[in-house]
Amino acid sequence: MTRRVLSVASEVVPFIKTGGLADVAGALPGALAAHGWDMRTLMPAYRGLVKKTKAKRVLWASDDLFGGPASVKEGALDGQKVMLLDAPHLYDRAGGPYGNPADFTDNPLRFAALSWAAAQIAQHGLTDGWTPQVLHAHDWQAGFAPAYLRFADSSVKTVMTVHNIAFQGTANAAMLGQLMLPFDKFTPDCLEYWGHLSSLKAGLMTADAITTVSPTYAAELMRPEFGMGLDGVIAHRSADLHGILNGVDDAVWNPETDPAGKPYSAKSLKGKAANRKALMAEFGLKDIKGPLAIIVSRLTDQKGIDLLADTIPTFIAGGGGLAVLGSGDAALEQQLKDLAKAHPGKIGLRIGYDEALSHRMFAGGDAVLVPSRFEPCGLTQLYGLRYGTVPVVAATGGLADTVIDANPMAVADKVATGIQFHPVDRIALGHALQRLLVLYAQRSLWQTMQKRGMTQALGWSTSSSKYAALYESLIA
Ligand code: ADP
Ligand code: GLC
């Protein structure tokens, strides 16, 4: 019998994306269908989305959702369905999903509304009769949804997934009433968070189960260095905590079918050589005898981008090249601009967000660098593996769980797929880049590693069966 789960997220591929959360929320419904779970996804109708998805069918409505009328309309894009929460007073505005570019000051209200609507749907169903047995909340934007259900004594089971604990959805405690939260729950063992509200803490305290996106990050989250103030909460709930790795959506990320370049596979890498040439030309790079490294990333402190200025010059002197696509922190953007300017023809830089270019980079690069200080799962190292673009990663979170370092035993046992380094500083990254130069020069070992990465089981089948098993255990 088909089972039903309502997924609640603030970004979903192909509708809107700023990072990996969107990739995951977009891939889950298809992956879970294979396990007999009918997952419907609720997200905000940001400006233009109702039109773009031709959303008409109304599945839920309210005269007053936190200050204005709202409805849920079903839309579709590229063959994928979504339920859009159309509430113009909250979501019909210029800019990204969270701001323009600074965060919207009413974000606590905007995403509490998303969570409230989700909880209403979970309790009372949609107009077509659909009711979920499980509500799956992603990150702080959906964190109040499990709380609303808990406070209503609902029988619908809830899962709270942490994609990144750095974002906690804090809000002024004075908003309690406005956000429809009960005053008697404003205690440290429920809603109160250092004198404030935090929607993520609310979800973590009230959900039936908690997941995060890798086993290593699950363990890291209980430590003050990684828990960012919520380590105690996570440790308190460790019996209900599961680390489930993200997967790669094969329909979107597959070098054999990707229109971004010449197709290639683990059997023949010929197409990749042509893609490398094209990528170099696109970035204005010349005479790179060593590995062409790529970076596709949000430019934030999390991602360790500041370590490049001290490490890349030596890598380039050793024959390497670098192509970077990213946007974010202005100071990091400037650092990269300075670095690229100092190494013309060896470092190429595109500031911005460009999905198509990111595919061309994975298709043409030799290695992908991910020097993150923390990384709940990380997707770019997975795309690197899939595309034979060898990952060089910090040994943290999901990076530690998905890349097998080319240490002597792993090479001897024929299991190495990349390079890991630790700790996350310029000395360790510099050394990792040195190892990259050496490995790349050993052509047959290098190609074996590329091909091994390409044939790893990185798809959603294993992880989606873990989510399905978790949902089953909750409703049993
Ligand atoms: P995070 O979610 O922390 O940003 P992930 O590695 O999980 O990290 O996911 C990042 C996703 O966003 C990947 O799909 C990556 O390719 C994409 N991405 C990041 N920056 C850019 C950019 N500037 N242009 C295109 N895609 C990007
Ligand atoms: C977050 C994390 C990233 C993870 C993604 C999807 O944005 O930073 O590591 O892959 O969510 O779960």
Coordinates of C-alpha atoms and ligand atoms in Angstrom, one line a residue:
M1 CA 0.0 0.0 0.0
T2 CA 1.2 3.5 -0.8
R3 CA 2.2 5.5 2.2
R4 CA 2.2 9.2 2.4
V5 CA 4.8 11.8 3.5
L6 CA 4.7 15.6 3.4
S7 CA 8.1 17.1 2.8
V8 CA 8.5 20.8 3.7
A9 CA 11.5 22.8 2.4
S10 CA 12.4 26.3 1.5
E11 CA 14.1 25.4 -1.8
V12 CA 13.6 22.6 -4.2
V13 CA 15.2 21.7 -7.6
P14 CA 14.1 22.5 -10.3
F15 CA 12.0 25.3 -8.8
I16 CA 14.5 27.3 -6.9
K17 CA 18.0 26.6 -5.5
T18 CA 20.7 28.3 -3.5
G19 CA 22.5 25.2 -2.3
G20 CA 22.5 21.5 -1.6
L21 CA 19.2 21.5 0.3
A22 CA 17.4 22.1 -3.0
D23 CA 19.1 19.2 -4.7
V24 CA 18.1 16.9 -1.9
A25 CA 14.5 18.1 -1.5
G26 CA 14.1 17.8 -5.3
A27 CA 15.5 14.3 -5.5
L28 CA 13.7 12.7 -2.5
P29 CA 10.2 12.3 -4.0
G30 CA 11.4 10.3 -7.0
A31 CA 13.8 8.2 -4.8
L32 CA 11.1 7.4 -2.2
A33 CA 8.5 6.5 -4.8
A34 CA 10.6 3.4 -5.4
H35 CA 9.9 2.4 -1.8
G36 CA 6.2 2.9 -2.0
W37 CA 6.1 6.3 -0.4
D38 CA 4.1 9.1 -2.0
M39 CA 6.0 12.2 -1.1
R40 CA 4.5 15.6 -1.7
T41 CA 6.6 18.7 -1.3
L42 CA 5.4 22.0 0.1
M43 CA 7.5 25.1 -0.5
P44 CA 6.8 28.9 -0.7
A45 CA 5.5 30.4 -3.9
Y46 CA 8.3 32.9 -4.4
R47 CA 7.7 35.6 -7.0
G48 CA 7.0 34.1 -10.5
L49 CA 6.8 30.5 -9.4
V50 CA 3.0 30.2 -9.7
K51 CA 3.2 31.3 -13.3
K52 CA 6.3 29.3 -14.2
T53 CA 4.8 26.1 -12.9
K54 CA 1.3 26.8 -14.2
A55 CA 0.0 26.2 -10.7
K56 CA -3.8 26.3 -10.7
R57 CA -5.3 23.4 -8.8
V58 CA -6.0 24.7 -5.2
L59 CA -5.4 22.1 -2.6
W60 CA -5.7 24.2 0.6
A61 CA -6.7 27.7 1.5
S62 CA -6.7 30.1 4.4
D63 CA -8.2 33.6 4.8
D64 CA -5.5 34.7 7.1
L65 CA -2.1 33.0 7.2
F66 CA -0.1 35.3 9.5
G67 CA -1.5 38.5 8.1
G68 CA -2.9 37.8 4.7
P69 CA -4.8 35.3 2.5
A70 CA -3.0 32.1 1.4
S71 CA -3.5 29.1 -0.7
V72 CA -1.6 26.0 -1.7
K73 CA -1.5 25.4 -5.5
E74 CA -0.1 22.4 -7.3
G75 CA 2.4 23.2 -10.0
A76 CA 4.9 21.3 -12.1
L77 CA 8.2 21.9 -14.0
D78 CA 10.4 19.5 -16.0
G79 CA 8.0 16.7 -15.1
Q80 CA 8.3 17.3 -11.3
K81 CA 5.3 18.3 -9.2
V82 CA 5.3 20.7 -6.2
M83 CA 2.8 22.3 -3.9
L84 CA 3.4 26.0 -3.7
L85 CA 2.2 28.0 -0.7
D86 CA 0.9 31.2 -2.4
A87 CA 0.9 34.0 0.2
P88 CA 1.8 37.2 -1.6
H89 CA 2.2 39.2 1.7
L90 CA 5.1 36.8 2.6
Y91 CA 6.7 35.6 -0.6
D92 CA 5.8 37.8 -3.6
R93 CA 8.9 40.1 -3.5
A94 CA 12.1 40.7 -5.4
G95 CA 15.3 39.0 -4.4
G96 CA 16.3 35.5 -3.4
P97 CA 14.3 33.2 -1.2
Y98 CA 15.8 34.6 2.0
G99 CA 16.6 38.2 1.1
N100 CA 17.6 40.8 -1.3
P101 CA 20.6 40.4 -0.6
A102 CA 20.5 40.9 3.2
D103 CA 18.0 38.6 5.0
F104 CA 14.4 39.8 5.0
T105 CA 13.7 41.0 8.6
D106 CA 10.4 39.1 8.6
N107 CA 12.0 35.7 7.8
P108 CA 10.9 34.2 11.1
L109 CA 7.3 35.0 10.2
R110 CA 7.6 33.9 6.6
F111 CA 8.9 30.5 7.4
A112 CA 6.8 30.0 10.5
A113 CA 3.9 30.5 8.1
L114 CA 5.2 27.8 5.8
S115 CA 5.5 25.5 8.8
W116 CA 2.0 26.4 10.1
A117 CA 0.5 25.6 6.7
A118 CA 2.3 22.3 6.6
A119 CA 1.1 21.4 10.1
Q120 CA -2.5 22.3 9.1
I121 CA -2.3 20.1 6.0
A122 CA -0.8 17.3 8.1
Q123 CA -3.7 17.5 10.5
H124 CA -6.7 18.2 8.2
G125 CA -5.5 17.0 4.8
L126 CA -5.7 18.6 1.4
T127 CA -9.0 19.2 -0.5
D128 CA -8.3 16.2 -2.7
G129 CA -8.4 14.0 0.4
W130 CA -4.7 13.4 0.7
T131 CA -3.4 13.3 4.3
P132 CA 0.2 12.4 5.2
Q133 CA 1.2 9.9 7.9
V134 CA 4.6 11.5 8.2
L135 CA 5.8 15.1 8.0
H136 CA 9.4 15.6 7.0
A137 CA 10.8 19.0 7.9
H138 CA 14.0 20.3 6.3
D139 CA 16.2 22.8 8.2
W140 CA 15.2 25.8 10.3
Q141 CA 12.7 27.1 7.7
A142 CA 10.4 24.1 8.5
G143 CA 11.5 23.7 12.1
F144 CA 8.2 24.9 13.7
A145 CA 6.2 22.3 11.8
P146 CA 7.0 19.4 14.1
A147 CA 6.4 21.7 17.1
Y148 CA 2.9 22.8 15.9
L149 CA 2.0 19.2 15.4
R150 CA 3.3 18.2 18.8
F151 CA 1.4 21.1 20.5
A152 CA -1.8 20.0 18.7
D153 CA -1.3 16.4 19.9
S154 CA -1.4 15.2 16.3
S155 CA -0.8 11.6 15.5
V156 CA 1.2 12.5 12.4
K157 CA 4.8 11.4 12.9
T158 CA 7.6 13.9 12.3
V159 CA 11.2 13.9 11.1
M160 CA 13.5 16.9 11.4
T161 CA 16.5 16.9 9.1
V162 CA 19.5 19.1 9.8
H163 CA 21.2 20.1 6.5
N164 CA 23.3 22.8 8.2
I165 CA 23.2 23.7 11.9
A166 CA 24.9 27.0 11.2
F167 CA 21.4 28.3 10.3
Q168 CA 19.1 28.2 13.3
G169 CA 16.2 30.4 12.6
T170 CA 16.5 32.5 15.7
A171 CA 13.7 35.0 16.4
N172 CA 12.8 37.5 19.1
A173 CA 11.0 35.8 22.0
A174 CA 8.4 38.6 21.9
M175 CA 7.1 36.9 18.6
L176 CA 5.9 33.9 20.5
G177 CA 2.2 34.8 20.3
Q178 CA 2.4 36.1 16.7
L179 CA 3.9 32.8 15.6
M180 CA 1.1 30.9 17.3
L181 CA 3.4 29.2 19.8
P182 CA 2.1 28.4 23.3
F183 CA 3.7 30.6 26.1
D184 CA 4.0 27.7 28.5
K185 CA 6.4 26.0 26.0
F186 CA 8.9 28.8 26.3
T187 CA 11.2 26.8 28.5
P188 CA 14.8 25.5 27.9
D189 CA 13.6 22.0 27.3
C190 CA 11.4 23.1 24.5
L191 CA 11.3 26.5 22.7
E192 CA 13.6 28.7 24.6
Y193 CA 17.1 29.2 23.2
W194 CA 19.4 31.5 25.1
G195 CA 16.5 33.9 25.7
H196 CA 15.3 33.7 22.1
L197 CA 13.3 31.5 19.9
S198 CA 15.0 29.1 17.4
S199 CA 12.8 27.3 14.9
L200 CA 15.6 24.7 14.4
K201 CA 15.7 24.0 18.2
A202 CA 11.9 23.8 18.2
G203 CA 12.1 21.1 15.5
L204 CA 14.9 19.2 17.2
M205 CA 13.1 19.1 20.6
T206 CA 9.7 18.1 19.2
A207 CA 10.2 15.9 16.2
D208 CA 9.8 12.1 16.6
A209 CA 13.1 11.5 14.8
I210 CA 16.1 13.7 13.8
T211 CA 18.3 13.1 10.8
T212 CA 21.3 14.8 9.4
V213 CA 22.9 14.3 6.1
S214 CA 26.0 12.1 7.0
P215 CA 27.0 9.8 9.8
T216 CA 30.1 11.7 10.6
Y217 CA 28.2 15.1 10.9
A218 CA 25.7 13.3 13.2
A219 CA 28.6 12.5 15.5
E220 CA 30.2 15.9 15.1
L221 CA 27.0 17.7 16.0
M222 CA 27.2 16.6 19.6
R223 CA 30.5 18.5 20.0
P224 CA 30.7 22.2 20.8
E225 CA 33.1 22.8 17.9
F226 CA 30.4 21.8 15.4
G227 CA 27.1 22.0 17.3
M228 CA 27.1 25.8 17.3
G229 CA 25.1 26.1 20.5
L230 CA 22.8 23.2 19.7
D231 CA 25.3 20.4 20.6
G232 CA 23.6 19.8 23.9
V233 CA 20.2 19.5 22.3
I234 CA 21.5 17.0 19.7
A235 CA 23.3 15.0 22.4
H236 CA 20.1 14.9 24.5
R237 CA 18.3 13.4 21.5
S238 CA 21.1 11.1 20.3
A239 CA 18.9 8.0 20.6
D240 CA 16.6 9.4 17.9
L241 CA 19.4 10.8 15.7
H242 CA 20.3 9.2 12.3
G243 CA 23.0 10.1 9.9
I244 CA 21.8 9.4 6.3
L245 CA 24.0 10.4 3.4
N246 CA 22.7 12.4 0.5
G247 CA 22.8 10.9 -2.9
V248 CA 23.4 12.0 -6.5
D249 CA 20.4 12.5 -8.7
D250 CA 21.4 10.4 -11.7
A251 CA 18.9 12.1 -14.0
V252 CA 20.6 15.5 -13.4
W253 CA 24.3 14.5 -12.8
N254 CA 25.5 11.8 -15.2
P255 CA 28.5 12.3 -17.5
E256 CA 27.1 9.8 -20.0
T257 CA 23.9 11.9 -20.6
D258 CA 24.9 15.4 -19.5
P259 CA 24.4 17.9 -22.4
A260 CA 27.1 20.1 -20.8
G261 CA 29.9 18.5 -22.8
K262 CA 31.1 15.5 -24.7
P263 CA 29.6 12.4 -23.1
Y264 CA 32.0 9.9 -21.4
S265 CA 32.0 7.0 -19.0
A266 CA 34.2 4.9 -16.8
K267 CA 34.8 2.8 -19.8
S268 CA 36.2 5.6 -21.9
L269 CA 37.3 9.0 -20.6
K270 CA 38.0 10.4 -24.1
G271 CA 35.1 12.8 -24.0
K272 CA 36.5 14.3 -20.7
A273 CA 39.7 15.3 -22.4
A274 CA 37.8 17.3 -24.9
N275 CA 35.7 18.9 -22.2
R276 CA 38.9 19.9 -20.3
K277 CA 40.1 21.7 -23.4
A278 CA 36.8 23.5 -23.8
L279 CA 36.7 24.4 -20.1
M280 CA 40.2 25.9 -20.3
A281 CA 39.3 28.0 -23.3
E282 CA 36.1 29.2 -21.5
F283 CA 38.2 30.3 -18.5
G284 CA 41.0 31.7 -20.6
L285 CA 43.5 29.1 -19.1
K286 CA 46.7 28.1 -21.0
D287 CA 49.5 25.5 -20.8
I288 CA 48.3 23.7 -17.7
K289 CA 50.5 20.5 -17.6
G290 CA 49.3 19.4 -14.2
P291 CA 45.8 18.9 -12.8
L292 CA 43.1 21.4 -13.6
A293 CA 41.3 21.9 -10.2
I294 CA 37.8 23.3 -10.0
I295 CA 35.7 24.8 -7.2
V296 CA 31.9 25.3 -7.4
S297 CA 30.8 26.8 -4.1
R298 CA 29.0 29.3 -2.0
L299 CA 31.7 31.7 -0.9
T300 CA 31.4 31.6 2.9
D301 CA 33.6 31.0 5.9
Q302 CA 32.2 27.4 6.0
K303 CA 33.8 26.5 2.7
G304 CA 37.4 27.3 3.6
I305 CA 37.9 29.6 0.5
D306 CA 40.2 31.9 2.5
L307 CA 42.8 29.2 2.5
L308 CA 43.3 29.4 -1.2
A309 CA 45.4 32.6 -1.3
D310 CA 48.2 30.9 0.7
T311 CA 48.1 27.5 -1.0
I312 CA 47.2 27.9 -4.7
P313 CA 50.3 29.9 -5.8
T314 CA 52.6 26.9 -4.9
F315 CA 50.1 24.5 -6.6
I316 CA 50.3 26.6 -9.8
A317 CA 54.1 26.8 -9.6
G318 CA 53.9 23.0 -9.6
G319 CA 52.0 22.9 -12.9
G320 CA 48.3 23.0 -11.6
G321 CA 45.5 25.3 -12.7
L322 CA 42.3 26.4 -11.1
A323 CA 38.8 27.4 -12.3
V324 CA 36.4 28.8 -9.7
L325 CA 32.6 29.5 -9.8
G326 CA 31.1 31.0 -6.8
S327 CA 29.4 33.9 -5.1
G328 CA 28.7 35.1 -1.6
D329 CA 30.9 36.9 0.9
A330 CA 32.3 40.2 -0.6
A331 CA 35.7 39.9 1.1
L332 CA 36.1 36.3 -0.2
E333 CA 35.1 37.4 -3.7
Q334 CA 37.7 40.1 -3.6
Q335 CA 40.4 37.7 -2.4
L336 CA 39.6 35.4 -5.3
K337 CA 39.7 38.3 -7.8
D338 CA 43.2 39.3 -6.5
L339 CA 44.4 35.8 -6.7
A340 CA 43.1 35.3 -10.3
K341 CA 44.6 38.7 -11.3
A342 CA 48.0 37.6 -10.0
H343 CA 48.0 34.4 -12.0
P344 CA 46.6 35.2 -15.5
G345 CA 46.1 32.1 -17.6
K346 CA 46.4 29.8 -14.6
I347 CA 43.4 30.8 -12.5
G348 CA 40.0 31.5 -14.0
L349 CA 37.2 33.0 -11.9
R350 CA 33.4 33.5 -12.4
I351 CA 31.6 35.3 -9.7
G352 CA 27.9 34.4 -9.8
Y353 CA 25.6 31.5 -9.8
D354 CA 25.5 29.4 -13.0
E355 CA 24.0 25.9 -13.0
A356 CA 25.0 25.1 -16.6
L357 CA 28.6 26.3 -16.1
S358 CA 28.8 24.1 -13.0
H359 CA 28.1 21.1 -15.1
R360 CA 30.7 22.0 -17.7
M361 CA 33.2 22.4 -14.9
F362 CA 32.6 18.9 -13.4
A363 CA 32.7 17.5 -17.0
G364 CA 36.0 19.2 -17.8
G365 CA 37.9 19.4 -14.5
D366 CA 40.6 16.9 -13.2
A367 CA 40.0 17.5 -9.5
V368 CA 37.4 19.3 -7.3
L369 CA 38.6 21.1 -4.2
V370 CA 36.4 21.1 -1.1
P371 CA 38.4 22.6 1.8
S372 CA 35.3 23.1 4.1
R373 CA 35.7 23.8 7.8
F374 CA 32.5 21.8 8.3
E375 CA 30.4 20.0 5.7
P376 CA 27.2 18.3 6.7
C377 CA 27.2 16.2 3.6
G378 CA 28.5 18.1 0.6
L379 CA 27.4 17.4 -2.9
T380 CA 30.2 18.7 -5.1
Q381 CA 32.6 16.0 -4.0
L382 CA 29.9 13.5 -5.0
Y383 CA 29.5 15.1 -8.4
G384 CA 33.3 15.0 -8.7
L385 CA 33.3 11.3 -8.0
R386 CA 30.5 10.7 -10.6
Y387 CA 32.4 12.8 -13.2
G388 CA 35.9 11.4 -12.7
T389 CA 36.9 14.7 -11.2
V390 CA 38.9 13.5 -8.3
P391 CA 37.8 15.1 -5.0
V392 CA 40.4 16.8 -2.6
V393 CA 38.5 17.3 0.6
A394 CA 38.7 18.2 4.2
A395 CA 38.2 15.2 6.5
T396 CA 34.9 16.4 8.0
G397 CA 31.2 15.5 7.9
G398 CA 30.0 14.0 4.7
L399 CA 33.3 14.6 3.0
A400 CA 34.9 12.2 5.4
D401 CA 32.2 9.6 4.7
T402 CA 32.3 9.7 0.9
V403 CA 35.9 10.1 -0.2
I404 CA 38.5 7.4 0.4
D405 CA 41.9 8.9 0.8
A406 CA 44.7 7.6 -1.4
N407 CA 46.8 6.6 1.6
P408 CA 49.3 3.7 1.1
M409 CA 46.9 1.0 2.3
A410 CA 43.9 2.3 0.3
V411 CA 46.1 2.4 -2.8
A412 CA 47.4 -1.1 -2.2
D413 CA 43.8 -2.3 -1.6
K414 CA 42.6 -0.5 -4.7
V415 CA 39.9 1.4 -2.9
A416 CA 41.2 5.0 -3.0
T417 CA 38.9 7.6 -4.7
G418 CA 40.5 11.0 -3.7
I419 CA 42.5 12.9 -1.2
Q420 CA 41.5 13.9 2.3
F421 CA 43.3 16.4 4.6
H422 CA 43.1 17.4 8.2
P423 CA 43.0 19.8 10.0
V424 CA 41.5 22.5 7.9
D425 CA 44.4 24.9 7.6
R426 CA 46.8 26.1 5.0
I427 CA 49.5 23.7 5.9
A428 CA 47.3 20.6 5.5
L429 CA 45.6 22.0 2.3
G430 CA 49.0 22.9 0.9
H431 CA 50.2 19.4 1.5
A432 CA 47.0 17.9 -0.1
L433 CA 47.6 20.0 -3.2
Q434 CA 51.2 18.7 -3.3
R435 CA 49.8 15.1 -3.2
L436 CA 47.4 16.0 -5.9
L437 CA 50.3 17.1 -8.2
V438 CA 52.2 13.8 -7.5
L439 CA 49.1 11.5 -7.9
Y440 CA 48.1 13.2 -11.2
A441 CA 51.6 12.6 -12.6
Q442 CA 51.2 8.9 -12.0
R443 CA 48.9 8.5 -15.0
S444 CA 47.7 5.0 -14.7
L445 CA 47.1 5.2 -10.9
W446 CA 45.3 8.5 -11.5
Q447 CA 43.0 7.0 -14.2
T448 CA 42.2 4.0 -12.0
M449 CA 41.2 6.4 -9.2
Q450 CA 39.0 8.4 -11.6
K451 CA 37.2 5.3 -12.9
R452 CA 36.8 3.9 -9.4
G453 CA 35.1 7.1 -8.3
M454 CA 32.8 7.0 -11.3
T455 CA 31.5 3.5 -10.4
Q456 CA 30.8 4.1 -6.7
A457 CA 27.3 3.6 -5.5
L458 CA 26.4 7.3 -5.1
G459 CA 22.8 7.3 -6.3
W460 CA 19.8 7.7 -4.0
S461 CA 18.8 4.1 -3.8
T462 CA 20.7 3.2 -0.5
S463 CA 19.8 6.5 1.3
S464 CA 16.2 6.6 0.2
S465 CA 15.7 3.1 1.6
K466 CA 17.0 4.4 4.9
Y467 CA 14.5 7.2 4.9
A468 CA 11.7 4.8 4.0
A469 CA 12.8 2.5 6.8
L470 CA 12.8 5.4 9.2
Y471 CA 9.3 6.5 8.2
E472 CA 8.1 2.9 8.5
S473 CA 9.5 2.5 12.0
L474 CA 7.7 5.7 13.0
I475 CA 4.2 4.7 11.8
A476 CA 4.6 1.0 12.9
Ligands
ADP1 P1 25.9 23.8 0.3 O1 24.5 23.3 0.3 O2 26.4 24.0 1.7 O3 26.1 25.0 -0.5 P2 26.5 21.4 -1.2 O4 27.8 20.9 -1.7 O5 25.6 20.4 -0.5 O6 26.8 22.7 -0.3 O7 25.6 21.9 -2.4 C1 25.9 23.0 -3.2 C2 25.1 22.9 -4.5 O8 25.1 24.2 -5.0 C3 25.8 22.0 -5.5 O9 24.8 21.5 -6.3 C4 26.7 23.0 -6.2 O10 27.0 22.5 -7.5 C5 25.8 24.2 -6.3 N1 26.4 25.5 -6.4 C6 27.1 26.2 -5.4 N2 27.6 27.4 -5.8 C7 27.2 27.4 -7.1 C8 27.4 28.4 -8.2 N3 28.0 29.6 -7.9 N4 26.8 28.2 -9.4 C9 26.2 27.0 -9.6 N5 26.0 26.0 -8.7 C10 26.5 26.2 -7.5
GLC2 C1 23.7 22.0 3.5 C2 25.1 21.6 3.8 C3 25.7 20.6 2.8 C4 24.6 19.6 2.4 C5 23.4 20.2 1.9 C6 22.3 19.2 1.5 O1 23.6 23.2 2.7 O2 26.0 22.7 3.9 O3 26.8 20.0 3.3 O4 25.1 18.7 1.4 O5 22.8 21.0 3.0 O6 22.0 18.3 2.6

